[in-house]
PDB file of C-alpha atoms in Angstrom:
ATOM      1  CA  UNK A 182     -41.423 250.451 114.607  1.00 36.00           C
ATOM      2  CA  UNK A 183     -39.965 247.011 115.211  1.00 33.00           C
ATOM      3  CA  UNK A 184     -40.189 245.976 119.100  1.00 34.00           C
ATOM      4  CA  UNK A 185     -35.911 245.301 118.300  1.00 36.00           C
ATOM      5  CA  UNK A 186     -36.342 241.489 118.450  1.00 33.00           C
ATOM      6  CA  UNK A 187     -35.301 240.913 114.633  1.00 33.00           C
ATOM      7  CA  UNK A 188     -36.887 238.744 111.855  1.00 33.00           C
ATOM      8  CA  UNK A 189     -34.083 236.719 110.593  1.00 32.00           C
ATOM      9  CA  UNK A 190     -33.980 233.766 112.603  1.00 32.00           C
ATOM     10  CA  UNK A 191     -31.111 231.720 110.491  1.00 31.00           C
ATOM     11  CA  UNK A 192     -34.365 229.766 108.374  1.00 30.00           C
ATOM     12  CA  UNK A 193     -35.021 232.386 106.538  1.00 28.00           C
ATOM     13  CA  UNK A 194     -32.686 232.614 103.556  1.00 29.00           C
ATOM     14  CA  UNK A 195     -33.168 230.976 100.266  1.00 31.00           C
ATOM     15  CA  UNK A 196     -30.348 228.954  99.797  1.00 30.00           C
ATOM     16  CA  UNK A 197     -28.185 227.617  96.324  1.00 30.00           C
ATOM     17  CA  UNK A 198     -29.002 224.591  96.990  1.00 32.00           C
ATOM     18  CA  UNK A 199     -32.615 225.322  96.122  1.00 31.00           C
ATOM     19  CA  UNK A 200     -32.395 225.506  92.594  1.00 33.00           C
ATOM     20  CA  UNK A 201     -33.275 222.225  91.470  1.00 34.00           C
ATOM     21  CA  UNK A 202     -37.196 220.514  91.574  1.00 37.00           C
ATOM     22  CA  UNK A 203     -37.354 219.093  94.917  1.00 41.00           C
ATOM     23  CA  UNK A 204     -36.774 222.041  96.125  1.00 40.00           C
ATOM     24  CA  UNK A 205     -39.125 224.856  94.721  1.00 40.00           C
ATOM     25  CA  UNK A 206     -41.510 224.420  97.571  1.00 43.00           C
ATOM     26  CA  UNK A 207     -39.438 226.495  99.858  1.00 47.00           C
ATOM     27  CA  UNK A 208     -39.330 229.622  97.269  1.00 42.00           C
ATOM     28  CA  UNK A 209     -41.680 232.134  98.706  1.00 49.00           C
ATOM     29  CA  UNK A 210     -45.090 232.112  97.440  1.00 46.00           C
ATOM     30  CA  UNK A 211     -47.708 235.394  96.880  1.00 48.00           C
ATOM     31  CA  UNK A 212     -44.477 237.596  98.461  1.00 51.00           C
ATOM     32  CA  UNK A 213     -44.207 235.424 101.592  1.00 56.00           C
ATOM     33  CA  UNK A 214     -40.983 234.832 103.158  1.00 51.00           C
ATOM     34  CA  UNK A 215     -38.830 232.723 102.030  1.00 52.00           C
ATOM     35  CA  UNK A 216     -38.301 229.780 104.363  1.00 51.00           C
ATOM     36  CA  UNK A 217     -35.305 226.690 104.546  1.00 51.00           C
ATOM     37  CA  UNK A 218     -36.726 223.735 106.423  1.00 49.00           C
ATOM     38  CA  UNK A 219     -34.192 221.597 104.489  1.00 53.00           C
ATOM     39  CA  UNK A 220     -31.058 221.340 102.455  1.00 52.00           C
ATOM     40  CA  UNK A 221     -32.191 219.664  99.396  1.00 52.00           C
ATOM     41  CA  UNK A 222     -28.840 217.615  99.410  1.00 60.00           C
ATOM     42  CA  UNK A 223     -30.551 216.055 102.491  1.00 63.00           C
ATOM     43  CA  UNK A 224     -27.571 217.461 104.833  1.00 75.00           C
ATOM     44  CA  UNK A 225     -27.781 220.375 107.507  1.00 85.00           C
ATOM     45  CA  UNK A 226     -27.830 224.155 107.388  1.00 86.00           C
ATOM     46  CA  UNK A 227     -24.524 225.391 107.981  1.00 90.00           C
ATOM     47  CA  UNK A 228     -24.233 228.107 110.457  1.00 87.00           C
ATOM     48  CA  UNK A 229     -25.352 231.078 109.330  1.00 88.00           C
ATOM     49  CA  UNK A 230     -25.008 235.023 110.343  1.00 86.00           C
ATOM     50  CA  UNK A 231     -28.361 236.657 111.952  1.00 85.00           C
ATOM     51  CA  UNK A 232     -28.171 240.027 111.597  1.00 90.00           C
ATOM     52  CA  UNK A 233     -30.584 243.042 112.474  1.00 91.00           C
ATOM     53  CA  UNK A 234     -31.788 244.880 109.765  1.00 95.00           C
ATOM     54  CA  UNK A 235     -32.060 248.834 109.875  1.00 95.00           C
ATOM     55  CA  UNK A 236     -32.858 252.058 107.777  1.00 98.00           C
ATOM     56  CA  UNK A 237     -32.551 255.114 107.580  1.00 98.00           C
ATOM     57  CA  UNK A 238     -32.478 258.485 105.377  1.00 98.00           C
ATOM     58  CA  UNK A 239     -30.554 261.444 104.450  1.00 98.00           C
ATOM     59  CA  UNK A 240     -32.204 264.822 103.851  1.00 98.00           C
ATOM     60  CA  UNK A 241     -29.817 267.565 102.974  1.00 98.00           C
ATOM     61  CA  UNK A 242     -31.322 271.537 102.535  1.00 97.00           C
ATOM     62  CA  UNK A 243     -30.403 274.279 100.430  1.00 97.00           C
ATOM     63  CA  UNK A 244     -27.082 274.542 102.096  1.00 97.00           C
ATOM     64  CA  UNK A 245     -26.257 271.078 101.724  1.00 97.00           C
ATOM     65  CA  UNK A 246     -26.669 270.204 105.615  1.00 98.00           C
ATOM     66  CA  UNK A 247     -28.061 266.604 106.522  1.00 98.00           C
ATOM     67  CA  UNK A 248     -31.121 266.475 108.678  1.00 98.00           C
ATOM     68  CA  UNK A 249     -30.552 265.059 112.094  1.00 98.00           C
ATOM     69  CA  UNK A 250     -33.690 264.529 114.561  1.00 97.00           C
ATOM     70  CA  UNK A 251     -33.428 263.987 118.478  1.00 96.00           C
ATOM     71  CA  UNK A 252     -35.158 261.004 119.931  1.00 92.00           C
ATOM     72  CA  UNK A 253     -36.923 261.791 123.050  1.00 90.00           C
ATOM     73  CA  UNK A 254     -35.823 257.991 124.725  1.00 81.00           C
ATOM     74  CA  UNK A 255     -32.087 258.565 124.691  1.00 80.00           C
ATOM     75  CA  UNK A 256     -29.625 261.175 124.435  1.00 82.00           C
ATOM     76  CA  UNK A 257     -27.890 262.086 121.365  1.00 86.00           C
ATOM     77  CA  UNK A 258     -29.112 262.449 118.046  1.00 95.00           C
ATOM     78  CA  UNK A 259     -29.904 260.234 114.886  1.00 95.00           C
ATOM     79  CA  UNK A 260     -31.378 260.271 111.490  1.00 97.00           C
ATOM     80  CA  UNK A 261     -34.319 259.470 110.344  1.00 97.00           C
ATOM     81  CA  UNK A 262     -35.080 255.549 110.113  1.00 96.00           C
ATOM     82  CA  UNK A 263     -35.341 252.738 112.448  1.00 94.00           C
ATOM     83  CA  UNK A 264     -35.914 248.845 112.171  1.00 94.00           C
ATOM     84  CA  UNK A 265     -36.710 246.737 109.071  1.00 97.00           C
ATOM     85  CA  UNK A 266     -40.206 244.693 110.151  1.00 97.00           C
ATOM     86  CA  UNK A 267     -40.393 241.272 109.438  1.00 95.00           C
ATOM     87  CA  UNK A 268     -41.270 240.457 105.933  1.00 95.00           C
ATOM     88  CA  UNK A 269     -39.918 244.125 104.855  1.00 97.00           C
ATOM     89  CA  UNK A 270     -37.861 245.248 102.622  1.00 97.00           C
ATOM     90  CA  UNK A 271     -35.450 248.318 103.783  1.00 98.00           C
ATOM     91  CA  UNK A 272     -36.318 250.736 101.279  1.00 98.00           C
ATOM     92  CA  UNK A 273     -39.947 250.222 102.654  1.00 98.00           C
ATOM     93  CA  UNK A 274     -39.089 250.445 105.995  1.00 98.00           C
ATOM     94  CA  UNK A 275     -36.985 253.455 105.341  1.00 98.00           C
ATOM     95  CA  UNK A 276     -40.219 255.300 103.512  1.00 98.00           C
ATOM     96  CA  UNK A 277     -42.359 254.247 105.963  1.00 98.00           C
ATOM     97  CA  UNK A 278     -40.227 255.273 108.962  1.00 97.00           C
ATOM     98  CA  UNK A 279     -39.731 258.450 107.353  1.00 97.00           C
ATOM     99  CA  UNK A 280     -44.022 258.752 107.106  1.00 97.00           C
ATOM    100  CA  UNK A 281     -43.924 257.739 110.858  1.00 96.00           C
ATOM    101  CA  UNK A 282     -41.360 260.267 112.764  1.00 96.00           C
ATOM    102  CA  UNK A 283     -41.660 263.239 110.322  1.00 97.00           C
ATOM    103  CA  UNK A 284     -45.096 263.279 108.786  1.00 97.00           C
ATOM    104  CA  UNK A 285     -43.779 263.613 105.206  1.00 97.00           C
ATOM    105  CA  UNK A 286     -43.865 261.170 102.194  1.00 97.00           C
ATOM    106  CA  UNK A 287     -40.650 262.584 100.254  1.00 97.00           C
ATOM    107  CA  UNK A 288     -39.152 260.900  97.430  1.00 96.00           C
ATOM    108  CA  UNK A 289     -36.575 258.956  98.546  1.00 97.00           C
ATOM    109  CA  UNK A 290     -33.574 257.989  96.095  1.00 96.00           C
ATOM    110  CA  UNK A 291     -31.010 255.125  95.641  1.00 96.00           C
ATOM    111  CA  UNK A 292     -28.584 253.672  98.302  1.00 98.00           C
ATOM    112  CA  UNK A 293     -25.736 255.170  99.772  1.00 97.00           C
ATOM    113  CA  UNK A 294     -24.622 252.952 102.256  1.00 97.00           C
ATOM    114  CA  UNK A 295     -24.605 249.288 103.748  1.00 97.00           C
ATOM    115  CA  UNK A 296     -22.770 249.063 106.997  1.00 96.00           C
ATOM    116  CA  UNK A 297     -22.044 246.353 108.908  1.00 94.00           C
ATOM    117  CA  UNK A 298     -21.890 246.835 112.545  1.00 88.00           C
ATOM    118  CA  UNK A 299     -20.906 243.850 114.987  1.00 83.00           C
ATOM    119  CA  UNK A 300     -22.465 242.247 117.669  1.00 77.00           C
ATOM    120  CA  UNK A 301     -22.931 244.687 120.439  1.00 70.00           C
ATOM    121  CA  UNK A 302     -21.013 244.012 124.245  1.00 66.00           C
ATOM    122  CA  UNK A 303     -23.544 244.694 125.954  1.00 61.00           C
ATOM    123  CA  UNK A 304     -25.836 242.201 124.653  1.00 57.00           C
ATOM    124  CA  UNK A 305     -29.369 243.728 124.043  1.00 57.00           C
ATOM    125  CA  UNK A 306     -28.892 242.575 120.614  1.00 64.00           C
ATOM    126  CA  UNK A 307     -28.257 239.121 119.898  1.00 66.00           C
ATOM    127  CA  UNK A 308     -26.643 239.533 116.574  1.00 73.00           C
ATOM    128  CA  UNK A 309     -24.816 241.551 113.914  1.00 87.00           C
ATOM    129  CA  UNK A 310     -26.323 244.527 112.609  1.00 88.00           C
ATOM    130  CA  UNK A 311     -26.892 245.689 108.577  1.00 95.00           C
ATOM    131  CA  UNK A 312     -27.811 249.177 108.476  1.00 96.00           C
ATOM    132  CA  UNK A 313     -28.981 250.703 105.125  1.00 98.00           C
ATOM    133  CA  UNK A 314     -28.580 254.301 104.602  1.00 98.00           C
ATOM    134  CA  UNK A 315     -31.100 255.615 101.320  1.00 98.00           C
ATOM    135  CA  UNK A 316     -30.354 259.344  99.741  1.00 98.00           C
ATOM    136  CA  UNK A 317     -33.701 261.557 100.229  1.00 97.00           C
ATOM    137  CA  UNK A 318     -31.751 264.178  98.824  1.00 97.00           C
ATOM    138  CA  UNK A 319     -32.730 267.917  98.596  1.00 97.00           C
ATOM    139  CA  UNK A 320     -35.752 268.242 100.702  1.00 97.00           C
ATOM    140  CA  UNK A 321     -36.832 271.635  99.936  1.00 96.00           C
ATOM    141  CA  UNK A 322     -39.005 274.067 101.634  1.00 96.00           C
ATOM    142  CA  UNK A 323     -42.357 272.786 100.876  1.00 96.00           C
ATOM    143  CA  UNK A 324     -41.606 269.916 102.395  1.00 97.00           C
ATOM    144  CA  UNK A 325     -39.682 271.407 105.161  1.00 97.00           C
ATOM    145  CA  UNK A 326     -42.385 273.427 106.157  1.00 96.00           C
ATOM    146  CA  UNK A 327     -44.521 270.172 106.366  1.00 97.00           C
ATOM    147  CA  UNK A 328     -42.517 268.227 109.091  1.00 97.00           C
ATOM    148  CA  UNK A 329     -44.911 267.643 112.171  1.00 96.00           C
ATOM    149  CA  UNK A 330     -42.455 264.768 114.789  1.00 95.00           C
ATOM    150  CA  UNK A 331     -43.867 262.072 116.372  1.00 93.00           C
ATOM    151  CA  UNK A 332     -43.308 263.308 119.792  1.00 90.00           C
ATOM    152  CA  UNK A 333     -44.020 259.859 121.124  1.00 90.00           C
ATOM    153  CA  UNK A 334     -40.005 259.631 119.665  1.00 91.00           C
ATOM    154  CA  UNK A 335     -38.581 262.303 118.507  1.00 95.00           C
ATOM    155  CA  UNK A 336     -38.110 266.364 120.143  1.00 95.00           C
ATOM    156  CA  UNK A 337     -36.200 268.475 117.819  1.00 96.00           C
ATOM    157  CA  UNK A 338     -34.840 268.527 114.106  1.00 97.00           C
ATOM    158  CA  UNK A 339     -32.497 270.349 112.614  1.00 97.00           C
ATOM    159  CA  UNK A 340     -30.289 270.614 109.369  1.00 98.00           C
ATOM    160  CA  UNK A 341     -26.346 270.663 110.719  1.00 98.00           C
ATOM    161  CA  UNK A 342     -23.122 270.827 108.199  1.00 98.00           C
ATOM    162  CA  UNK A 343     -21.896 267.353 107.256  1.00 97.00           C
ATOM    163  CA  UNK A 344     -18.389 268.154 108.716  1.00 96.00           C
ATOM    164  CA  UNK A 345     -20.076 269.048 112.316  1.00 97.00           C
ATOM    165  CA  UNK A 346     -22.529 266.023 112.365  1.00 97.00           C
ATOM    166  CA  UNK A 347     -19.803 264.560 114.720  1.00 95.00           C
ATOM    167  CA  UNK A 348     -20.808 267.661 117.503  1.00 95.00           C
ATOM    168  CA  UNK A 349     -24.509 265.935 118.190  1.00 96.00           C
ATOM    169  CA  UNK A 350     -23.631 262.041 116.940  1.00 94.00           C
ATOM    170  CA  UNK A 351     -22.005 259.241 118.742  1.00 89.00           C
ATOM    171  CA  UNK A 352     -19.196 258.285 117.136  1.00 91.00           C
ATOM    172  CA  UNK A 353     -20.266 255.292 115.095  1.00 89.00           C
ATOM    173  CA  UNK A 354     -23.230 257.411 113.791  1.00 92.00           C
ATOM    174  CA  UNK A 355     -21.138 259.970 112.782  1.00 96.00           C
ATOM    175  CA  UNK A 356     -18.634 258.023 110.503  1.00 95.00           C
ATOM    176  CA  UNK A 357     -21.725 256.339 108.993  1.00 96.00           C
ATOM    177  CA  UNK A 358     -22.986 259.708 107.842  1.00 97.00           C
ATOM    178  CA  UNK A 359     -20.442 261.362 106.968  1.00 97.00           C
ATOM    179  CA  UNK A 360     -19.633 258.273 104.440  1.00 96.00           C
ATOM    180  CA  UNK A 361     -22.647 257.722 103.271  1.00 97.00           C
ATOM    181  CA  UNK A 362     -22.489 261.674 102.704  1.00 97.00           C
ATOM    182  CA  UNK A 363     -19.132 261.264 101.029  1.00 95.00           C
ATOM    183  CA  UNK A 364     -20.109 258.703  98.756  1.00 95.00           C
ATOM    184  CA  UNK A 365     -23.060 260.700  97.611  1.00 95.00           C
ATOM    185  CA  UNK A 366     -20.612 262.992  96.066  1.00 93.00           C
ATOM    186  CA  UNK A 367     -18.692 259.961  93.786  1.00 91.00           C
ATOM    187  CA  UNK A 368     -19.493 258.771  90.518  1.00 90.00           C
ATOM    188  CA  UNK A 369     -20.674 255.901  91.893  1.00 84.00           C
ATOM    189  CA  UNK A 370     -22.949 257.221  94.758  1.00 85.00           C
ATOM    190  CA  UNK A 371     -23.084 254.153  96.851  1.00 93.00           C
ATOM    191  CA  UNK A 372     -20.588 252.039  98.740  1.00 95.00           C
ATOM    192  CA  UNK A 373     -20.290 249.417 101.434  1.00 96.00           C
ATOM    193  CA  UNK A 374     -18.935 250.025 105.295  1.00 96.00           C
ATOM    194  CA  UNK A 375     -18.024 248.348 108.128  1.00 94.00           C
ATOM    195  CA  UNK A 376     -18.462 250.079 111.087  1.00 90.00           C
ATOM    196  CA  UNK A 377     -18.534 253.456 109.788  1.00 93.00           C
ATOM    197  CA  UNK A 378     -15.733 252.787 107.354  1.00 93.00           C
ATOM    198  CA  UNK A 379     -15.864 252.205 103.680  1.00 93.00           C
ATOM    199  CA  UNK A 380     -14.493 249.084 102.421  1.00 92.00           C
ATOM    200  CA  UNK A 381     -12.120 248.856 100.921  1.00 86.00           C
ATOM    201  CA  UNK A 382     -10.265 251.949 102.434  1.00 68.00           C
ATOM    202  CA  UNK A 383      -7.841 252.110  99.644  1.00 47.00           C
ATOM    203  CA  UNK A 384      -7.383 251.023  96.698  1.00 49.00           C
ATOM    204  CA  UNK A 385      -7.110 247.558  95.471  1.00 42.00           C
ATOM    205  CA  UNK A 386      -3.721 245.973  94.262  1.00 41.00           C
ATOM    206  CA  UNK A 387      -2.791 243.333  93.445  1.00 40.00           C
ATOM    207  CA  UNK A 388      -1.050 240.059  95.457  1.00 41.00           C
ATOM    208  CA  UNK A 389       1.535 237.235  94.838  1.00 37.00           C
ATOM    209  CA  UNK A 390      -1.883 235.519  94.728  1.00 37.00           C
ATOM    210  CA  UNK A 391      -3.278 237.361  91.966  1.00 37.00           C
ATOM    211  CA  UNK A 392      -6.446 238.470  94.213  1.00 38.00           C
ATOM    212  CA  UNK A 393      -7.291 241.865  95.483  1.00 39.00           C
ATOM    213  CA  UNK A 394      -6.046 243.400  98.866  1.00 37.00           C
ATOM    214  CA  UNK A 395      -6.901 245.919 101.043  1.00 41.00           C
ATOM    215  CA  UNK A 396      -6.511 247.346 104.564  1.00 42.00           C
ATOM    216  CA  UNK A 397      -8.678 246.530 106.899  1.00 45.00           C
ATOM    217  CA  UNK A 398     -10.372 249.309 108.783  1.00 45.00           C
ATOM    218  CA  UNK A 399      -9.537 248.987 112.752  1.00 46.00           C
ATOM    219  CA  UNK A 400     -12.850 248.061 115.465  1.00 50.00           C
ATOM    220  CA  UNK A 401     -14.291 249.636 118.357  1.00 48.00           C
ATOM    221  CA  UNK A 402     -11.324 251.439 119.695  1.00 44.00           C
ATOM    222  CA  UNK A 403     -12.407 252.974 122.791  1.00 45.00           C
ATOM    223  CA  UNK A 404     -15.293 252.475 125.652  1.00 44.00           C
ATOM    224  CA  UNK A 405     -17.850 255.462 124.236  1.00 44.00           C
ATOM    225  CA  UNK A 406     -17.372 253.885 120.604  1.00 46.00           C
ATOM    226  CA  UNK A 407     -18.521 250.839 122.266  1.00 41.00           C
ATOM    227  CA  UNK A 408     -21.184 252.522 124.490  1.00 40.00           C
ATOM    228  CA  UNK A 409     -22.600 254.454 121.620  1.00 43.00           C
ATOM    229  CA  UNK A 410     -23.526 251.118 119.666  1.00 40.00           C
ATOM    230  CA  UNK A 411     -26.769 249.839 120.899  1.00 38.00           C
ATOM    231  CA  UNK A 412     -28.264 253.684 119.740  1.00 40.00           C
ATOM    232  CA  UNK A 413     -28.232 251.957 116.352  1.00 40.00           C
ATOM    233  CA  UNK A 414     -29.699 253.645 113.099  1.00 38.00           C
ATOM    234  CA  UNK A 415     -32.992 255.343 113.723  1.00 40.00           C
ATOM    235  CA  UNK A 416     -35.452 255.753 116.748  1.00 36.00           C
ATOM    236  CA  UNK A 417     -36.414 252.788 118.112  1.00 36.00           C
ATOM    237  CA  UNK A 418     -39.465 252.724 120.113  1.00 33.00           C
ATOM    238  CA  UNK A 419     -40.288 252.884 123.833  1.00 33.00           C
ATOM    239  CA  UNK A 420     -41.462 249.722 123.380  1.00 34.00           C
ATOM    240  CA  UNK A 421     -38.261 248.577 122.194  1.00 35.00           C
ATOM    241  CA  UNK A 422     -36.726 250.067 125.203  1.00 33.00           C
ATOM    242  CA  UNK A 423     -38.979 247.996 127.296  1.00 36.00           C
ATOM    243  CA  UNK A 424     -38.272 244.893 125.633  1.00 34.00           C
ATOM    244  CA  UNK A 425     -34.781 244.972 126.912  1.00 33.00           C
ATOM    245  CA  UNK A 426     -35.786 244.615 130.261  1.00 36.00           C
TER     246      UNK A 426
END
């Protein structure tokens, strides 16, 4: 688990401007991360979004329910997953926060979901969030039966019917799995959201301009959407908690 504090600090992007010579020294080197000390036009960084990076899994059984698990740190429930470590990518955080709360090493398939989720109000985040949601598919018995929590985190599992998920979610968590659940039933099997709705939301057509519209899908609307936020993706850890102050 990540202690929440984040690893992209707004330096650590690779940026166009790299492609020439001068400035192949800032690629990453051996699989380090890849750092910007410099613009190689000489000029500054422009601002730049710092977002928290998150993932997470879903498990469906023979009755096509999802897997939910219930942290022991904070009411509601979740899925699998938690916090991309610095250096990480998310389908390696996702395996290995799979290993972590449930004891099993499943296969774990392609992406369902990206979400974007903003900034929360109450500020124990400093940033936007990108949460990553990866199909584990059918998990089936013999791997079932193999499930042994990480009590440290997490009391209780269960497999619940997609259409109910919204009886033990918060709200936010809710639309993002019942998307990503969605899209794993489309010929395309992934798709990107923004707070727990898929963009676009309908489909394209065309402008005056030529370009591509679409409706835009409407923000928090109400004080538990906004409450529920900051019990992002995953179980974060007590130390995480702590951190917060």
């Amino acid at each position: 688990m990540t202690d929440g504090s984040g690893s992209h600090n707004g330096a650590h992007v690779v940026g166009r401007e790299q492609r020439s010579p001068e400035g192949a020294a800032d690629y990453p080197v051996n699989g380090g991360v890849p750092t910007v000390t410099r613009s190689v036009s000489g000029g500054e960084i422009p601002p730049m979004a710092k977002p928290y990076v998150a993932a997470g899994a879903l498990f469906f059984d023979d009755d096509d329910r999802v897997l939910l698990v219930e942290p022991s740190y904070k009411p509601g429930w979740d899925i699998p997953g938690g916090f991309v470590e610095p250096g990480e990518s998310p389908y390696s955080a996702c395996v290995r926060e799979v290993e972590e709360e449930l004891g099993i090493t499943p296969p774990i398939g392609e992406l369902l979901a990206v979400d974007w989720a903003p900034r929360p109000k109450d500020g124990w985040l400093e940033g936007e969030m990108l949460l990553f949601v990866f199909d584990g598919g059918l998990l089936p018995a013999s791997w079932r039966e193999r499930i042994r929590l990480d009590m440290d985190e997490l009391v209780n599992f269960a497999f619940v019917p997609v259409d109910e998920v919204d009886r033990l979610l918060p709200p936010l968590h809710a639309r993002r799995v019942s998307a990503a659940a969605r899209l794993r039933r489309t010929p395309r099997q992934a798709g990107y959201l923004e707070y727990g709705e898929q963009i676009p939301v309908q489909p394209m057509t065309c402008g005056a301009a030529g370009r591509g519209a679409s409706r835009r899908p409407p923000g928090p609307t109400s004080e538990s959407d906004l409450a529920d936020w900051p019990s992002d993706l995953g179980a974060l850890s007590a130390n995480a908690r702590e951190s917060r102050g």
